[in-house]
mmCIF file of C-alpha atoms in Angstrom:
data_model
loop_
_atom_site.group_PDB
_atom_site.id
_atom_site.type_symbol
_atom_site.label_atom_id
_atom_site.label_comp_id
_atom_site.label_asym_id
_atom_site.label_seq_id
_atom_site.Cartn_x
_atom_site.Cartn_y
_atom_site.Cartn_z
ATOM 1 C CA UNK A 255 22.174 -35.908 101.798
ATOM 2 C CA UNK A 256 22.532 -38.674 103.915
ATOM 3 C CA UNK A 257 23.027 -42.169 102.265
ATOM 4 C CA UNK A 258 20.306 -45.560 102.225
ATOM 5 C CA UNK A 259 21.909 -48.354 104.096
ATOM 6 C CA UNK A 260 21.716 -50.889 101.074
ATOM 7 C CA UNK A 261 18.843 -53.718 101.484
ATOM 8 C CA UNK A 262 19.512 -57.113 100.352
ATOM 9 C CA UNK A 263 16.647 -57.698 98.727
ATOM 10 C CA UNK A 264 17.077 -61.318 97.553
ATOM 11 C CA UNK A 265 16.161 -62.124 101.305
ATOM 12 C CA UNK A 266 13.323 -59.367 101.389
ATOM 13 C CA UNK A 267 10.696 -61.017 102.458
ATOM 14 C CA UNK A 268 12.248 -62.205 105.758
ATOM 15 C CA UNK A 269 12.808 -58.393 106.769
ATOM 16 C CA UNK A 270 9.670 -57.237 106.960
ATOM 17 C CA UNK A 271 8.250 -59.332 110.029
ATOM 18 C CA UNK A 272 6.727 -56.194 111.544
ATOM 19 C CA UNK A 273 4.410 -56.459 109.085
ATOM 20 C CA UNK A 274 0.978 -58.243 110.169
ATOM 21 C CA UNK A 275 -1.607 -58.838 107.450
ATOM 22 C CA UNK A 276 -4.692 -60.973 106.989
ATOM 23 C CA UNK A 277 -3.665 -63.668 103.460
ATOM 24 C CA UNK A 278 -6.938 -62.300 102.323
ATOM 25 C CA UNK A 279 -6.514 -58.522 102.458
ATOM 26 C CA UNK A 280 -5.849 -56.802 99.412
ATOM 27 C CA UNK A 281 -7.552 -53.187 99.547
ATOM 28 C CA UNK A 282 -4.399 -50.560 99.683
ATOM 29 C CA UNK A 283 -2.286 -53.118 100.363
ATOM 30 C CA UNK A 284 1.064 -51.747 99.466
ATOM 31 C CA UNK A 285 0.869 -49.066 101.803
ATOM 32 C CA UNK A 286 1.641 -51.281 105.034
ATOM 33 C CA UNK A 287 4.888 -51.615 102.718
ATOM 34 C CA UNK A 288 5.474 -47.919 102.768
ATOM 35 C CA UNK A 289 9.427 -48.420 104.069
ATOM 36 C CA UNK A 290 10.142 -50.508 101.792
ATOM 37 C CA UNK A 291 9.211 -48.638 99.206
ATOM 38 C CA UNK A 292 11.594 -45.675 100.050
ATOM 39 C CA UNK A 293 14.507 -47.737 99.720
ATOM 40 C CA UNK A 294 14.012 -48.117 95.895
ATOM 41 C CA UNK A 295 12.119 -44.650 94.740
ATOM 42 C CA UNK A 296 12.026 -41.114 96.120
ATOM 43 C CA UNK A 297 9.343 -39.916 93.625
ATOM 44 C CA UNK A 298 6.845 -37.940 95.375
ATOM 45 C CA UNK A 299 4.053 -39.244 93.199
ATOM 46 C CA UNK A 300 4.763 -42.919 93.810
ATOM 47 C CA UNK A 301 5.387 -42.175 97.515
ATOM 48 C CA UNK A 302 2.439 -40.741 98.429
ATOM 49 C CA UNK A 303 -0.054 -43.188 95.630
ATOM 50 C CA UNK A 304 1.778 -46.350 97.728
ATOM 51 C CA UNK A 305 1.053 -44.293 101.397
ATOM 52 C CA UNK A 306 -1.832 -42.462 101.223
ATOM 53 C CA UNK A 307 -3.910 -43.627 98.052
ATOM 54 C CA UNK A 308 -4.218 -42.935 94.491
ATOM 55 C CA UNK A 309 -5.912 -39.490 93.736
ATOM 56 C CA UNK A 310 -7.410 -38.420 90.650
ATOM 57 C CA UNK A 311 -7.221 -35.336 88.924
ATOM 58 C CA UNK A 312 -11.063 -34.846 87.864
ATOM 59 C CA UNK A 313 -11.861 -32.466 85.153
ATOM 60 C CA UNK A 314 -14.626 -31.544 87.491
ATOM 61 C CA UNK A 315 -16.636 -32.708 90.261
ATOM 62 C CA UNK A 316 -18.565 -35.568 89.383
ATOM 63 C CA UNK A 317 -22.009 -35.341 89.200
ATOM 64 C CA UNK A 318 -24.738 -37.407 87.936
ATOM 65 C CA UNK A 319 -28.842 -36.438 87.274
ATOM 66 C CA UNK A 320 -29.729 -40.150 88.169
ATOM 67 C CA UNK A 321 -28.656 -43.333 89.761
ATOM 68 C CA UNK A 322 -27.970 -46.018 87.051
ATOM 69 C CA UNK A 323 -30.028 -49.451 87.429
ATOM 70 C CA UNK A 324 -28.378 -52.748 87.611
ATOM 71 C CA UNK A 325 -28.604 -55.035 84.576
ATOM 72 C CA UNK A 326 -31.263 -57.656 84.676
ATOM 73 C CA UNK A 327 -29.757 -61.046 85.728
ATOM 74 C CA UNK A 328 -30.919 -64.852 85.981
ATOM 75 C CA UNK A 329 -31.069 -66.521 89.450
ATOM 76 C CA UNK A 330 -27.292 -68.101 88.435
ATOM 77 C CA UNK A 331 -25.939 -64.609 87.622
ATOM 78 C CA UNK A 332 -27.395 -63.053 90.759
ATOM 79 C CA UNK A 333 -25.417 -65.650 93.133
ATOM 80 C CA UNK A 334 -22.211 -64.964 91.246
ATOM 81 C CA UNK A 335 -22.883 -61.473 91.761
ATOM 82 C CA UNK A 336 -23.223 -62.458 95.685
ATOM 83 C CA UNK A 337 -20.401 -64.443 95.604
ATOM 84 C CA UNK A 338 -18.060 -61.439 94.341
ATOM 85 C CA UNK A 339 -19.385 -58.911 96.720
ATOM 86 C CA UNK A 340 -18.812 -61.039 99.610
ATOM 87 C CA UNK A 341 -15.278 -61.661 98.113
ATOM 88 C CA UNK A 342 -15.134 -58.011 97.899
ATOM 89 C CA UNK A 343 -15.555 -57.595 101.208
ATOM 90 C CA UNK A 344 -13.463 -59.896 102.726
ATOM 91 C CA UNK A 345 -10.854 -58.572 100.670
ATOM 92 C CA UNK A 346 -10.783 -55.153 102.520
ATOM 93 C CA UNK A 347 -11.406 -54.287 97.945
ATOM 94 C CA UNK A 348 -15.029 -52.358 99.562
ATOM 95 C CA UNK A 349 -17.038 -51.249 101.927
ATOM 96 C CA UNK A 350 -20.308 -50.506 102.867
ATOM 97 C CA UNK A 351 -20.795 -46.494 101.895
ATOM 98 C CA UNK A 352 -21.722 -43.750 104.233
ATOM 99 C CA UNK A 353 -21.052 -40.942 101.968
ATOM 100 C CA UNK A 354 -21.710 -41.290 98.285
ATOM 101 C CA UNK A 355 -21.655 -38.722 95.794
ATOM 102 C CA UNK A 356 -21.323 -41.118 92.460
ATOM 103 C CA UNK A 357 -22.999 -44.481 91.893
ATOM 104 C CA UNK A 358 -21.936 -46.826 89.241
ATOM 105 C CA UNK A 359 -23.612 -50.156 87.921
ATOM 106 C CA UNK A 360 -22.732 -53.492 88.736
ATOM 107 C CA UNK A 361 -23.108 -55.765 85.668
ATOM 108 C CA UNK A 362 -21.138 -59.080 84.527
ATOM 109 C CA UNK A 363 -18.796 -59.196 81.508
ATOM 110 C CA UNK A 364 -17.784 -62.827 79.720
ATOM 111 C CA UNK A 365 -14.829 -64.114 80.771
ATOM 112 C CA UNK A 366 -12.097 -65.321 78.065
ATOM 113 C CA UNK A 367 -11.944 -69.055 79.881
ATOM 114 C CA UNK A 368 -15.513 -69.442 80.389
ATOM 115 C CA UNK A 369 -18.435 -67.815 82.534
ATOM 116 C CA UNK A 370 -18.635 -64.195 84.021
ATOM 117 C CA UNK A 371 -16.726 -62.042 85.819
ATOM 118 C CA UNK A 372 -18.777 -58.912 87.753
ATOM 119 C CA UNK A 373 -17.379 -55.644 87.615
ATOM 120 C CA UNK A 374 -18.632 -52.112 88.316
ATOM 121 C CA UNK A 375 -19.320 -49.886 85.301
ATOM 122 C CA UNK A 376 -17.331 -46.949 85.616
ATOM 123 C CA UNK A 377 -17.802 -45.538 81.840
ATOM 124 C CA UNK A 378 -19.766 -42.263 82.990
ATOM 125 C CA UNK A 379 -17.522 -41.778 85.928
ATOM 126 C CA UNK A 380 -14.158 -42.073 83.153
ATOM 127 C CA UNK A 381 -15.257 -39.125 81.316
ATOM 128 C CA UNK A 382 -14.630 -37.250 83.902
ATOM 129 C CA UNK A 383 -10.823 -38.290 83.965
ATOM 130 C CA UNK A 384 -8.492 -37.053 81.224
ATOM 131 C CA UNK A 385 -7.209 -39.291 79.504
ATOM 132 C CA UNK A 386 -3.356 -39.591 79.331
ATOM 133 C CA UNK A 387 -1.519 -41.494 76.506
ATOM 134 C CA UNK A 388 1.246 -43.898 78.194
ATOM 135 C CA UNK A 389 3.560 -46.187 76.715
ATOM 136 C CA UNK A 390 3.180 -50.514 77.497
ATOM 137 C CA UNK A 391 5.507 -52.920 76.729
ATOM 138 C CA UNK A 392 4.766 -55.787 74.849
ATOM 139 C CA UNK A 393 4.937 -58.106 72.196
ATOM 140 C CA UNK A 394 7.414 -55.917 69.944
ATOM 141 C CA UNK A 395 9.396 -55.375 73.477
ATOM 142 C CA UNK A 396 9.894 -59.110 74.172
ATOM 143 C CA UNK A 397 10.790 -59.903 70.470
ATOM 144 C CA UNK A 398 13.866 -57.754 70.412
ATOM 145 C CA UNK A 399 14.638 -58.926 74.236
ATOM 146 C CA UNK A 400 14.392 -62.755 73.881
ATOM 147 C CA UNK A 401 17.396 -64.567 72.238
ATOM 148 C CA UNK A 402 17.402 -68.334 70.813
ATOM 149 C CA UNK A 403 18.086 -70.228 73.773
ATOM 150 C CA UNK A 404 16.867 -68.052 76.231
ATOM 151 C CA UNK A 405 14.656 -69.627 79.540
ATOM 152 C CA UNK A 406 11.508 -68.206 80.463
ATOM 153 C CA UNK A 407 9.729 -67.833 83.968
ATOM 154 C CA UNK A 408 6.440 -65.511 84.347
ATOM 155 C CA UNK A 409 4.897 -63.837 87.533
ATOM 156 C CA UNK A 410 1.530 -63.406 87.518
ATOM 157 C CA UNK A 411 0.338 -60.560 90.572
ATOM 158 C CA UNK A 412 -2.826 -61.393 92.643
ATOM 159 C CA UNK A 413 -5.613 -58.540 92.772
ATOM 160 C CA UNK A 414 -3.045 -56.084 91.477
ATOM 161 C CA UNK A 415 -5.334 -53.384 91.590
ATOM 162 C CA UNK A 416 -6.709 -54.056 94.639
ATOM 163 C CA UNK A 417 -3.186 -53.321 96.048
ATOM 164 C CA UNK A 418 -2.942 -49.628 95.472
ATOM 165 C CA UNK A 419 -5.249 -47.667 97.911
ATOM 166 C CA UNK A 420 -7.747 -44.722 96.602
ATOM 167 C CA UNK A 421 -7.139 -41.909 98.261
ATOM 168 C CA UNK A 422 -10.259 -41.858 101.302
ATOM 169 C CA UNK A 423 -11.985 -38.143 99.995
ATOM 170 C CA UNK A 424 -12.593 -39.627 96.678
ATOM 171 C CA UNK A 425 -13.690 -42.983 97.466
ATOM 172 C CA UNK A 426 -17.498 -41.205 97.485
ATOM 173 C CA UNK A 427 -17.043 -41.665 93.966
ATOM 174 C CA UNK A 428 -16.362 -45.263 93.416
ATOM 175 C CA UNK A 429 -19.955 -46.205 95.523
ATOM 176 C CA UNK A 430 -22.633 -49.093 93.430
ATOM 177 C CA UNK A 431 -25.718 -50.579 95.031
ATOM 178 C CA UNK A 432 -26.198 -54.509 95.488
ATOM 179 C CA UNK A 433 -28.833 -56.090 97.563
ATOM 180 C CA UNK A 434 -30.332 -53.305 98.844
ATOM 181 C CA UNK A 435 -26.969 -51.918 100.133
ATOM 182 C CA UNK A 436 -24.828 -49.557 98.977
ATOM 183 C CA UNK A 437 -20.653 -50.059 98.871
ATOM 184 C CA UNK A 438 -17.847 -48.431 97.511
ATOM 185 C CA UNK A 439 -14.091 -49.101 96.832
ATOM 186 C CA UNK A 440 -11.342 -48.592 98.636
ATOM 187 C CA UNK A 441 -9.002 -49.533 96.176
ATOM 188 C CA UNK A 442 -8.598 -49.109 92.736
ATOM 189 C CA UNK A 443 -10.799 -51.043 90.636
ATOM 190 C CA UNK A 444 -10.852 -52.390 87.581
ATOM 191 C CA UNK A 445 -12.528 -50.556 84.874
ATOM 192 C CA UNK A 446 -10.983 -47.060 86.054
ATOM 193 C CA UNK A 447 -9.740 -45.369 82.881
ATOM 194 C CA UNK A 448 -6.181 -44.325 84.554
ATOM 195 C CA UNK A 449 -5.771 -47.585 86.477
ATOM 196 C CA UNK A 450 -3.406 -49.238 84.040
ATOM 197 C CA UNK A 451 -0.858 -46.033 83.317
ATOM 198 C CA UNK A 452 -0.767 -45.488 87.301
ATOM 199 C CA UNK A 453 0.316 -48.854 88.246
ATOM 200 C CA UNK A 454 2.628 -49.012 85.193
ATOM 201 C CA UNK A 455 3.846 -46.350 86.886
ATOM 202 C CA UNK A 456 4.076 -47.680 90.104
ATOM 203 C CA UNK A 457 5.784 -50.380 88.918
ATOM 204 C CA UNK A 458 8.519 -48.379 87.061
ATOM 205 C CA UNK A 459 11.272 -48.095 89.631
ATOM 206 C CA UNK A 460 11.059 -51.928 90.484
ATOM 207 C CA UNK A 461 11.701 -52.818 87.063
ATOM 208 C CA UNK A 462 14.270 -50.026 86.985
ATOM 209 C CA UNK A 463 15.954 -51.624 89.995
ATOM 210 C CA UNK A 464 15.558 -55.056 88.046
ATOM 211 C CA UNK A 465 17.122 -54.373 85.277
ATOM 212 C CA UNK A 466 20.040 -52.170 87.245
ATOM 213 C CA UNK A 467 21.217 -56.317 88.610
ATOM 214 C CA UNK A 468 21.075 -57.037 85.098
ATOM 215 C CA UNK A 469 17.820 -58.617 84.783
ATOM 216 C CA UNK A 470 16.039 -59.377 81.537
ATOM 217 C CA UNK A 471 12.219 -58.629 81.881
ATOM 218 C CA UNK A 472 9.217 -57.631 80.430
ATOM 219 C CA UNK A 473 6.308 -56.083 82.294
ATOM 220 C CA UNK A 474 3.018 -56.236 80.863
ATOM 221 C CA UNK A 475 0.558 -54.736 83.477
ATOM 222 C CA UNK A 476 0.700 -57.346 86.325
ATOM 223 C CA UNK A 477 2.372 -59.602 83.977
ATOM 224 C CA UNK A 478 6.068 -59.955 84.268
ATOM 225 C CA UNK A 479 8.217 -62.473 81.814
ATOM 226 C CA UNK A 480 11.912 -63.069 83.444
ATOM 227 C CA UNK A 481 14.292 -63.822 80.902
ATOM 228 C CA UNK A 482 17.749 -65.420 81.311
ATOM 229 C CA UNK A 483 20.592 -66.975 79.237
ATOM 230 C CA UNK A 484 20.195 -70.968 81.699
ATOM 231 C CA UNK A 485 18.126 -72.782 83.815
ATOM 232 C CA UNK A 486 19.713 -71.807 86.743
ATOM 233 C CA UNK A 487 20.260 -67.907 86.574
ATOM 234 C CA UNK A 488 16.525 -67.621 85.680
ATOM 235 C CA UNK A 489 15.580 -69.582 88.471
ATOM 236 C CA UNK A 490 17.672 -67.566 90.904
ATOM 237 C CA UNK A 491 16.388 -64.070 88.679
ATOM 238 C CA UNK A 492 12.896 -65.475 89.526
ATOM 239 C CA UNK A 493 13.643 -65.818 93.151
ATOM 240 C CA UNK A 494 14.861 -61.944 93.357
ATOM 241 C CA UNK A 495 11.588 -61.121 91.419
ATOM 242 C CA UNK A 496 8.917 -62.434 93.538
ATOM 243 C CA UNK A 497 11.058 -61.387 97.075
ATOM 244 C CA UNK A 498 11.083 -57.737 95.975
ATOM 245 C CA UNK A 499 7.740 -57.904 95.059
ATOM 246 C CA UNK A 500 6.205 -59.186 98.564
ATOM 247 C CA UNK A 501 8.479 -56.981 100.231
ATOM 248 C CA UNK A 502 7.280 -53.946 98.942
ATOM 249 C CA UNK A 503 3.139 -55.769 99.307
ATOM 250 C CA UNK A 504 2.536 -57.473 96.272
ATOM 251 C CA UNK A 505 0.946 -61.168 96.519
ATOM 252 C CA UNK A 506 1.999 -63.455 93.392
ATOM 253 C CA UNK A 507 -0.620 -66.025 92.256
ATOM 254 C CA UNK A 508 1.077 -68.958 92.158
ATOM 255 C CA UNK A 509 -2.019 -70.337 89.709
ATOM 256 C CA UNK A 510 -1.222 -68.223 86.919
ATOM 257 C CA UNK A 511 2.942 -68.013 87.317
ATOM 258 C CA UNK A 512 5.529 -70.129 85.331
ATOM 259 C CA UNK A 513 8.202 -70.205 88.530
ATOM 260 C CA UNK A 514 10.060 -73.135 86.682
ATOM 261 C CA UNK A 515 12.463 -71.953 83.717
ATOM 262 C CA UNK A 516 10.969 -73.089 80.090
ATOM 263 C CA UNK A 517 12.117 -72.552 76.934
ATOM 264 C CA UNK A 518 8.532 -72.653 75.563
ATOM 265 C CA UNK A 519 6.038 -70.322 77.657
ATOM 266 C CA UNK A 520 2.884 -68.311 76.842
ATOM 267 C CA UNK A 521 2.954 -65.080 77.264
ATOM 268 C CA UNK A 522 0.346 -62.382 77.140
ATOM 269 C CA UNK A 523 -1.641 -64.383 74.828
ATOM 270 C CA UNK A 524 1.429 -65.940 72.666
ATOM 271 C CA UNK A 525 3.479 -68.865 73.513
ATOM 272 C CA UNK A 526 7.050 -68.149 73.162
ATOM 273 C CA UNK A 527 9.565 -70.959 71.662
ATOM 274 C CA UNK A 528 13.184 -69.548 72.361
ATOM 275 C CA UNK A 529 14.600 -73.012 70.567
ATOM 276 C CA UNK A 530 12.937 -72.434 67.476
ATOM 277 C CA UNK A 531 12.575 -68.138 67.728
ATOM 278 C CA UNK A 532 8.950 -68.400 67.026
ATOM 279 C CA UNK A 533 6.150 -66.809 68.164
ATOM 280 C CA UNK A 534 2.799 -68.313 67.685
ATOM 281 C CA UNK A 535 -1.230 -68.210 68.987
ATOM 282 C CA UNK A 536 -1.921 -71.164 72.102
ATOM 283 C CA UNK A 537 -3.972 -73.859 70.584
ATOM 284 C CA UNK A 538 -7.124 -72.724 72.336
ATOM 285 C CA UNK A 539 -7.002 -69.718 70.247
ATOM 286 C CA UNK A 540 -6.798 -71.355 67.121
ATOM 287 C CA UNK A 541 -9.295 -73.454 67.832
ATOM 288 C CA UNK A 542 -11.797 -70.437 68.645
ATOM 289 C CA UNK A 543 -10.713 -68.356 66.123
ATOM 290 C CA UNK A 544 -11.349 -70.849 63.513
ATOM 291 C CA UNK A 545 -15.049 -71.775 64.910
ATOM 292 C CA UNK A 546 -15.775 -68.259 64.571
ATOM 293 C CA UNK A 547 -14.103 -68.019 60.879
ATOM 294 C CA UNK A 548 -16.507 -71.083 59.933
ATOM 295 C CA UNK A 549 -19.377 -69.525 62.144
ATOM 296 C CA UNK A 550 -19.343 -66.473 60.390
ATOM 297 C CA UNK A 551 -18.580 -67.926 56.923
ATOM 298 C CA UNK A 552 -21.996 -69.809 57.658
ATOM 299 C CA UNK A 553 -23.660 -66.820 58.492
ATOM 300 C CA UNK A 554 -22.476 -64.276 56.435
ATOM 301 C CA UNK A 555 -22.608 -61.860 59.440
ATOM 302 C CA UNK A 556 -21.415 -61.726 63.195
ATOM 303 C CA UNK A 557 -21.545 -58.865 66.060
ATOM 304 C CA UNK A 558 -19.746 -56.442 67.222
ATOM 305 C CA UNK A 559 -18.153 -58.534 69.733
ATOM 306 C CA UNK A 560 -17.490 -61.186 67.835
ATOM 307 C CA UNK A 561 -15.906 -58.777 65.485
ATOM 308 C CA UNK A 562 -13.241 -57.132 67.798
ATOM 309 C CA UNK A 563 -13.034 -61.049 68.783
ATOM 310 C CA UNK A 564 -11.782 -62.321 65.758
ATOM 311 C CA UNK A 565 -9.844 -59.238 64.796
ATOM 312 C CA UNK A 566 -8.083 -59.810 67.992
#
């Protein structure tokens, strides 16, 4: 079979010029990124997700006996709710519908750092998906990877899910009504039962590639902790990181990422200390967990939530 002329990917993001897209696009992203992605994977699967869209393997056609209502909102709620769909938009994430077959709610969720994040409620479309066991990395993963001494960078993606395409006949299915309009995605939202096992899938032979230069990492979802034995090879491991990554269409928010080598860095909800090998809860969480200890003490009762909050 003939050979892959070797990339240097370390300069990646300087090779793919041809490449024109809007800073703001997001919907299918990676699939502009297609010939990039063939230098590191031949899977078919991954392949044709990246090219043509993610497609789901329904139990059966979806169907539905009525159109689910919207929750109520207040005035505020309703012009966050404005604000996201016009986000939406611009981010190529939906579209308005012409053919829709399923029709989920829109509703708002609280958000861990304050206020409300809307998202569509895809619960009675998920039951239509089988559900597939998959194994994450995670906490035990980075304690028998990290070693005293070790420095720490993290890479947080952008709209990872927004990336990865859903495959155009099956977008009918992904439709919710807002303002008197109706939309659907075009990419893979959040809330879709699969959506974390298919891009920790996706994501397997970059971190496969990784790890082949001898990289140290851990990949939580669209969390990645780089892991190196200085300052400076981290740095330089973090650099290799985030060019591979845009090269193949991922956008890195530079909010959320540690670029600079620590030796003290929190990690999916845990801040690290590689001096002292410990591993302990970030101060905010202490603080809330121990208002809720004293608010349920008071109260001799709590909810539901507030159950699976303080249970973690």
């Amino acid at each position: 079979s003939q050979q892959k002329r070797p990339i240097d990917y370390s300069n990646a993001a300087s090779q793919r010029g041809y490449v024109t897209i809007s800073p703001c696009s997001f919907g299918g992203r990676i699939s502009r990124y297609i010939d990039m992605w063939r230098t590191i994977t031949n899977d078919p699967w991954i392949l044709e997700t990246v090219e043509k869209g993610l497609t789901l393997d329904f139990m059966s056609p979806p169907t539905q006996q009525k159109i689910p209502h919207n929750a109520v909102m207040s005035a505020d709620q309703i012009e966050i709710c404005n604000a996201e769909v016009k986000s939406l938009l611009e981010k190529d994430a939906i579209t308005r519908a012409i053919d829709c077959s399923f029709t989920s709610g829109f509703f708002l969720v609280p958000k861990a750092s304050g206020g409300w994040r809307p998202i569509i409620n895809l619960k009675a479309l998920n039951l239509f998906i089988p559900h597939l066991h998959f194994k994450m990395e995670g906490v035990n993963t980075v304690r028998h990877t990290v070693r005293q001494g070790d420095w720490l960078s993290k890479i947080d993606f952008k709209d990872a899910y927004f990336s990865v395409a859903l495959n155009p006949e099956q977008r009918k299915f992904f439709c919710f009504k807002w303002g008197g309009e109706t939309f659907q995605y075009v990419s893979m939202p959040f809330g879709l039962g699969p959506a974390p096992r298919v891009f920790t899938k996706l994501l397997k032979p970059i971190v496969g590639f990784l790890r082949k230069q001898g990289l140290r990492l851990i990949v939580y979802l669209d969390d990645i902790l780089i892991i190196g034995n200085s300052e400076e090879s981290t740095r330089e491991a973090v650099k290799l990181v985030v060019n591979l990554l845009e090269s193949l269409g991922f956008v890195i928010q530079s909010e959320k990422s540690i670029l600079e080598p620590s030796q003290v860095l929190e990690y999916i909800g845990l801040v690290i200390d590689t001096n002292s090998m410990t591993f302990c809860l970030p101060q905010k969480k202490k603080d809330k967990l121990l208002e809720l200890c004293s608010k349920t003490y008071k109260s001799m009762s709590l909810s539901l939530r507030e159950m699976a909050s303080l249970l973690g």
